[in-house]
mmCIF file of C-alpha atoms and ligand atoms in Angstrom:
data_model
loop_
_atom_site.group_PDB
_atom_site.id
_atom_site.type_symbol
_atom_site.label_atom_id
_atom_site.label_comp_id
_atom_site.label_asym_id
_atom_site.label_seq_id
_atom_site.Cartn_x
_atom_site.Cartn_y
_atom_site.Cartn_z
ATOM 1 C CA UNK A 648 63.503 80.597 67.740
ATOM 2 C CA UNK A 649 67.066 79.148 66.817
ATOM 3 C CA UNK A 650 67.921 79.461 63.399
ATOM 4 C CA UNK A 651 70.140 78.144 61.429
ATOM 5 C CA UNK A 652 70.899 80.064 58.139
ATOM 6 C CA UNK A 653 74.051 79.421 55.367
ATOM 7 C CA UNK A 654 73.939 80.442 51.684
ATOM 8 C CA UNK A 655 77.087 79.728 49.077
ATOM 9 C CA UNK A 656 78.337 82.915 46.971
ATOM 10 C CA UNK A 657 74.962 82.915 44.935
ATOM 11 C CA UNK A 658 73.076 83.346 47.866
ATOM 12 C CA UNK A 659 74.803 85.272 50.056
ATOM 13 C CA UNK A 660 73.910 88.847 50.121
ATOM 14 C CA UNK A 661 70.047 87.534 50.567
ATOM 15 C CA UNK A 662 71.735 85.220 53.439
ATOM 16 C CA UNK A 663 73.188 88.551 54.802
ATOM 17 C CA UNK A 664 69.720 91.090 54.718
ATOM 18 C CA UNK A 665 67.892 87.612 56.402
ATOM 19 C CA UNK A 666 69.769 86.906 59.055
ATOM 20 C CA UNK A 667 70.138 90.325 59.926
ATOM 21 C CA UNK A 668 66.248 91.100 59.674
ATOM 22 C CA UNK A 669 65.835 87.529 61.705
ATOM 23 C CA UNK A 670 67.651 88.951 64.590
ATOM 24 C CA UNK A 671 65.874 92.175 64.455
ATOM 25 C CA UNK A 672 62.743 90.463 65.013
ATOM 26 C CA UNK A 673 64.161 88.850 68.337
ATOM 27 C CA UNK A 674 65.243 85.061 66.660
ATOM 28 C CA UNK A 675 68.714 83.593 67.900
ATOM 29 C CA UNK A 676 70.339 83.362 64.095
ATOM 30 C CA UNK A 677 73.324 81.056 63.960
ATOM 31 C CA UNK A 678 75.555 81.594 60.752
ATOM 32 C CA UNK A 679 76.981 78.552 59.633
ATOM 33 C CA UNK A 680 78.717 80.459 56.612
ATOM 34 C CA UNK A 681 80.254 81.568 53.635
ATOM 35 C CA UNK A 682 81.144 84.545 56.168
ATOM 36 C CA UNK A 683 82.600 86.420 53.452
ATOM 37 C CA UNK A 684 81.112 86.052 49.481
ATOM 38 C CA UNK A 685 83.778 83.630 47.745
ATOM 39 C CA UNK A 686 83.062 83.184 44.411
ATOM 40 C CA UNK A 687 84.386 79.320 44.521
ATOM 41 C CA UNK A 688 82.786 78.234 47.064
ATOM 42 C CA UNK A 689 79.939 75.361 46.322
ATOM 43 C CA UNK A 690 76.136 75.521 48.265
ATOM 44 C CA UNK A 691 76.421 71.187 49.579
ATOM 45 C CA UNK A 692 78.854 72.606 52.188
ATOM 46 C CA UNK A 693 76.098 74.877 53.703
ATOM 47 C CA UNK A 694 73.653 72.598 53.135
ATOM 48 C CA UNK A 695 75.629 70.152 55.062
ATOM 49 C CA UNK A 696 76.540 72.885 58.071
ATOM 50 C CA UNK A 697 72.501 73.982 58.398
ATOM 51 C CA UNK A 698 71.862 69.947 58.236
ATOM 52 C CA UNK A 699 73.862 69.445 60.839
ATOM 53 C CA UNK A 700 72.278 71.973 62.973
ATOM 54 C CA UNK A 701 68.843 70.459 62.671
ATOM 55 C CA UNK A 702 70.327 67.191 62.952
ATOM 56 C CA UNK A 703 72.178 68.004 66.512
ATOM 57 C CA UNK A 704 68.938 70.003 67.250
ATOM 58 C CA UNK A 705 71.269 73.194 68.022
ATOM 59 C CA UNK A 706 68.677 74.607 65.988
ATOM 60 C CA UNK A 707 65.030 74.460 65.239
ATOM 61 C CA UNK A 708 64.507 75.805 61.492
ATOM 62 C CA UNK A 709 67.177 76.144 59.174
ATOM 63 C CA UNK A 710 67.229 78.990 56.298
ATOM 64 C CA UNK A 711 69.459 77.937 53.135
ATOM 65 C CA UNK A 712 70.261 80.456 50.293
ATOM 66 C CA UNK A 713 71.743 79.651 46.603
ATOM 67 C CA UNK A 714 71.537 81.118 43.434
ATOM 68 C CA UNK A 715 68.227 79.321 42.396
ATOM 69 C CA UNK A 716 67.384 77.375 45.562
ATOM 70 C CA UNK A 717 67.608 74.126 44.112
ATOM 71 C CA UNK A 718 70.831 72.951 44.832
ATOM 72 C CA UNK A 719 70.813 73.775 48.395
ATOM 73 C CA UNK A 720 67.429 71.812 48.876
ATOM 74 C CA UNK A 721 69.045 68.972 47.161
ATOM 75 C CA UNK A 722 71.897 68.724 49.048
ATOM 76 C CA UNK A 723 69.974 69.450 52.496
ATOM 77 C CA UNK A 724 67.626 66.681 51.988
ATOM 78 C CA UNK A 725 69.907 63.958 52.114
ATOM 79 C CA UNK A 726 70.563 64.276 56.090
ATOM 80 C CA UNK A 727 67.989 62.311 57.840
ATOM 81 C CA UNK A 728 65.472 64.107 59.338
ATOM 82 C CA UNK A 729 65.959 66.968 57.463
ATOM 83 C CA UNK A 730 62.827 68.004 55.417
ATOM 84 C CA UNK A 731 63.807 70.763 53.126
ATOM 85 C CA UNK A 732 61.626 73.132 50.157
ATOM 86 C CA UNK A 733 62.229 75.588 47.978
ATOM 87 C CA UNK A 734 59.069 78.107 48.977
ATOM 88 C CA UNK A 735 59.065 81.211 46.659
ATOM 89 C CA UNK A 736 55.702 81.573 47.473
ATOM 90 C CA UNK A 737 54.374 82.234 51.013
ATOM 91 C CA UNK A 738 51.406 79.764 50.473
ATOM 92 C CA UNK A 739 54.233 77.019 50.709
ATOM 93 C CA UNK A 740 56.376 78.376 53.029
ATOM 94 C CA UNK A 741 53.591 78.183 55.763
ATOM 95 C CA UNK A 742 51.813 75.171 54.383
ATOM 96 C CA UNK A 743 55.173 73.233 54.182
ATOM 97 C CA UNK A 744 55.651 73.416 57.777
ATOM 98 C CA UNK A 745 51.795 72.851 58.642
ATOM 99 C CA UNK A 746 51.393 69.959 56.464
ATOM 100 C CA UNK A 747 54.852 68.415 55.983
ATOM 101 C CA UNK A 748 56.899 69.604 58.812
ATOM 102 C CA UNK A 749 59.606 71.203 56.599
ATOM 103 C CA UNK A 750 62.475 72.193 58.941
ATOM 104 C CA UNK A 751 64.848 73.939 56.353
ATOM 105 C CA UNK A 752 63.589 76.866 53.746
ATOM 106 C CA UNK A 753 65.553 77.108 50.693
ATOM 107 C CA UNK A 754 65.185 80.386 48.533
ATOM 108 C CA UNK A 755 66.950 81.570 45.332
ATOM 109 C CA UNK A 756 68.750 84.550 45.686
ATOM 110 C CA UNK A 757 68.859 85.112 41.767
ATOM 111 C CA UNK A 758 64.725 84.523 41.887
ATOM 112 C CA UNK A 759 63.131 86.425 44.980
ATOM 113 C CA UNK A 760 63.367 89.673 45.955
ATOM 114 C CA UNK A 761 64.552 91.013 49.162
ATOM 115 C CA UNK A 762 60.852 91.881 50.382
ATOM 116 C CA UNK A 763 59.498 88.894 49.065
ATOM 117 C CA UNK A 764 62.340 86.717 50.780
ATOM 118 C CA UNK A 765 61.955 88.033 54.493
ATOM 119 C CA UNK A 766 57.655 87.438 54.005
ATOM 120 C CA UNK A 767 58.843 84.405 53.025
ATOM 121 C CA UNK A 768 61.265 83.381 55.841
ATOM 122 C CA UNK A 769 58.547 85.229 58.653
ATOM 123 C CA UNK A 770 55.648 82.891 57.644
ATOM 124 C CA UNK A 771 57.927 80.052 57.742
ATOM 125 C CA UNK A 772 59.755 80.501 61.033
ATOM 126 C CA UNK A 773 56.392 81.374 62.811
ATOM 127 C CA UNK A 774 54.319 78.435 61.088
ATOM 128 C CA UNK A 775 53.551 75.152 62.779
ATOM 129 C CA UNK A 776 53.302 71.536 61.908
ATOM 130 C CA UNK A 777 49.368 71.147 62.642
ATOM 131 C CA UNK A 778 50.235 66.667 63.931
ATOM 132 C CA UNK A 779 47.397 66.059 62.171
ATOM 133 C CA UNK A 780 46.823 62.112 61.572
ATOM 134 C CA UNK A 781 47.608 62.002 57.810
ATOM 135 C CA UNK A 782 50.447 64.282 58.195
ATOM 136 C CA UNK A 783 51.799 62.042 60.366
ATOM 137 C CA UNK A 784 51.206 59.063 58.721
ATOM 138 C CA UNK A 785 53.332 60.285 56.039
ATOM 139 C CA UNK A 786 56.116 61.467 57.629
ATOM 140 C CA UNK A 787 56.220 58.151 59.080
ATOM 141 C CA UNK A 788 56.476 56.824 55.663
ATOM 142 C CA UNK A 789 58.975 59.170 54.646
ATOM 143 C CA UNK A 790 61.168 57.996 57.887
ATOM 144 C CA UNK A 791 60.745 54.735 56.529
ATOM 145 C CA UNK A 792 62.167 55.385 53.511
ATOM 146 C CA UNK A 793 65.306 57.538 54.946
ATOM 147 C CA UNK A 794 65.196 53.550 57.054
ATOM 148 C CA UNK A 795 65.804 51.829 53.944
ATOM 149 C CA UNK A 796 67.958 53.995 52.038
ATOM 150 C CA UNK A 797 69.920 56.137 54.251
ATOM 151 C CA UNK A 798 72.646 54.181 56.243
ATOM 152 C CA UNK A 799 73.340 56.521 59.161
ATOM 153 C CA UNK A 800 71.562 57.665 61.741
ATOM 154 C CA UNK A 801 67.950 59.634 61.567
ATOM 155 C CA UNK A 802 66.858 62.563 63.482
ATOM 156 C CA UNK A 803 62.944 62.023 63.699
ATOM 157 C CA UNK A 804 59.698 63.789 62.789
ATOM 158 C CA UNK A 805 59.439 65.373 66.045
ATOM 159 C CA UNK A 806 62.212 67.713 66.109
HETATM 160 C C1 LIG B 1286 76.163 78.922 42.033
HETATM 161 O O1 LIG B 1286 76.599 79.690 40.970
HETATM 162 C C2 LIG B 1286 74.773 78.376 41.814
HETATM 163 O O2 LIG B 1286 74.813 77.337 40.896
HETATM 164 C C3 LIG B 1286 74.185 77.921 43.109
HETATM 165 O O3 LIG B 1286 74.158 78.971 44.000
HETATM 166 C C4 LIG B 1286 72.764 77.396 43.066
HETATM 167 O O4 LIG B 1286 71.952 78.203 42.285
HETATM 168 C C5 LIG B 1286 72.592 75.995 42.727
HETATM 169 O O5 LIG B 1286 71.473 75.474 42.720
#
């Protein structure tokens, strides 16, 4: 699978053991960045750079580290059609693709383990969105609202 992964300074040694046990276990891992820890720098930049990876469908998942999580999710879900969670527990990181068709996972360097963070980014990358009905119905509704309140263009459900 192609996967996009970025992390700011708070993030990015976890950012560095992921992508490096991603590509171990055969995934095409692009790194949008920081490429080198800089204190300074601030997680919407990577959020942005993994967004726009989903967006452009270069890649299918996206993996987003920060210190807690939170920021990067925040930042990530204001692209259109991108549909990202903080999953520090591997119930939700499988569920949140099966259910809601999460395309980014966002995980707190400064919360999870190493261990705990690749379970976590396995059971996400190899989960799938189950197009079940009701799912569907309200990812529809969610497109609707990224309709109404997002000005530019969307990337879809489907991707
Ligand atoms: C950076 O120090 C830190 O605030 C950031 O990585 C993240 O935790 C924000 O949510």
């Amino acid at each position: 699978m192609k996967i996009a992964i970025g992390a700011d300074h708070g993030g990015f040694a976890l950012k560095e053991v992921l992508k490096n046990f991603l590509k171990k276990k055969g995934h095409k891992v692009m790194d949008v960045g920081a490429h080198r820890l800089e204190p300074g720098d601030d997680y919407p930049e990577f959020s942005a750079l993994v967004a726009r990876q989903i967006m452009e469908k270069k890649a299918e998942r996206g993996i987003l580290v920060c210190g807690s999580g939170v920021g990067a999710s925040v930042a990530a879900n204001k692209f259109p059609g991108v549909r990202a969670a903080l999953c520090h527990d591997i119930f939700s990181a499988h569920q949140g693709v099966e259910d809601d068709n999460i395309n980014v996972l966002c995980l707190g360097q400064r919360v999870v383990g190493e261990e705990l963070a690749k379970e976590l980014a396995v059971r996400f990358v190899e989960a799938k969105f189950s197009g079940a009905e009701r799912h569907l119905r309200r990812l529809d509704e969610i497109e609707k609202i990224e309709s109404r309140y997002i000005k530019t263009e969307g990337a879809g459900r489907k991707q």
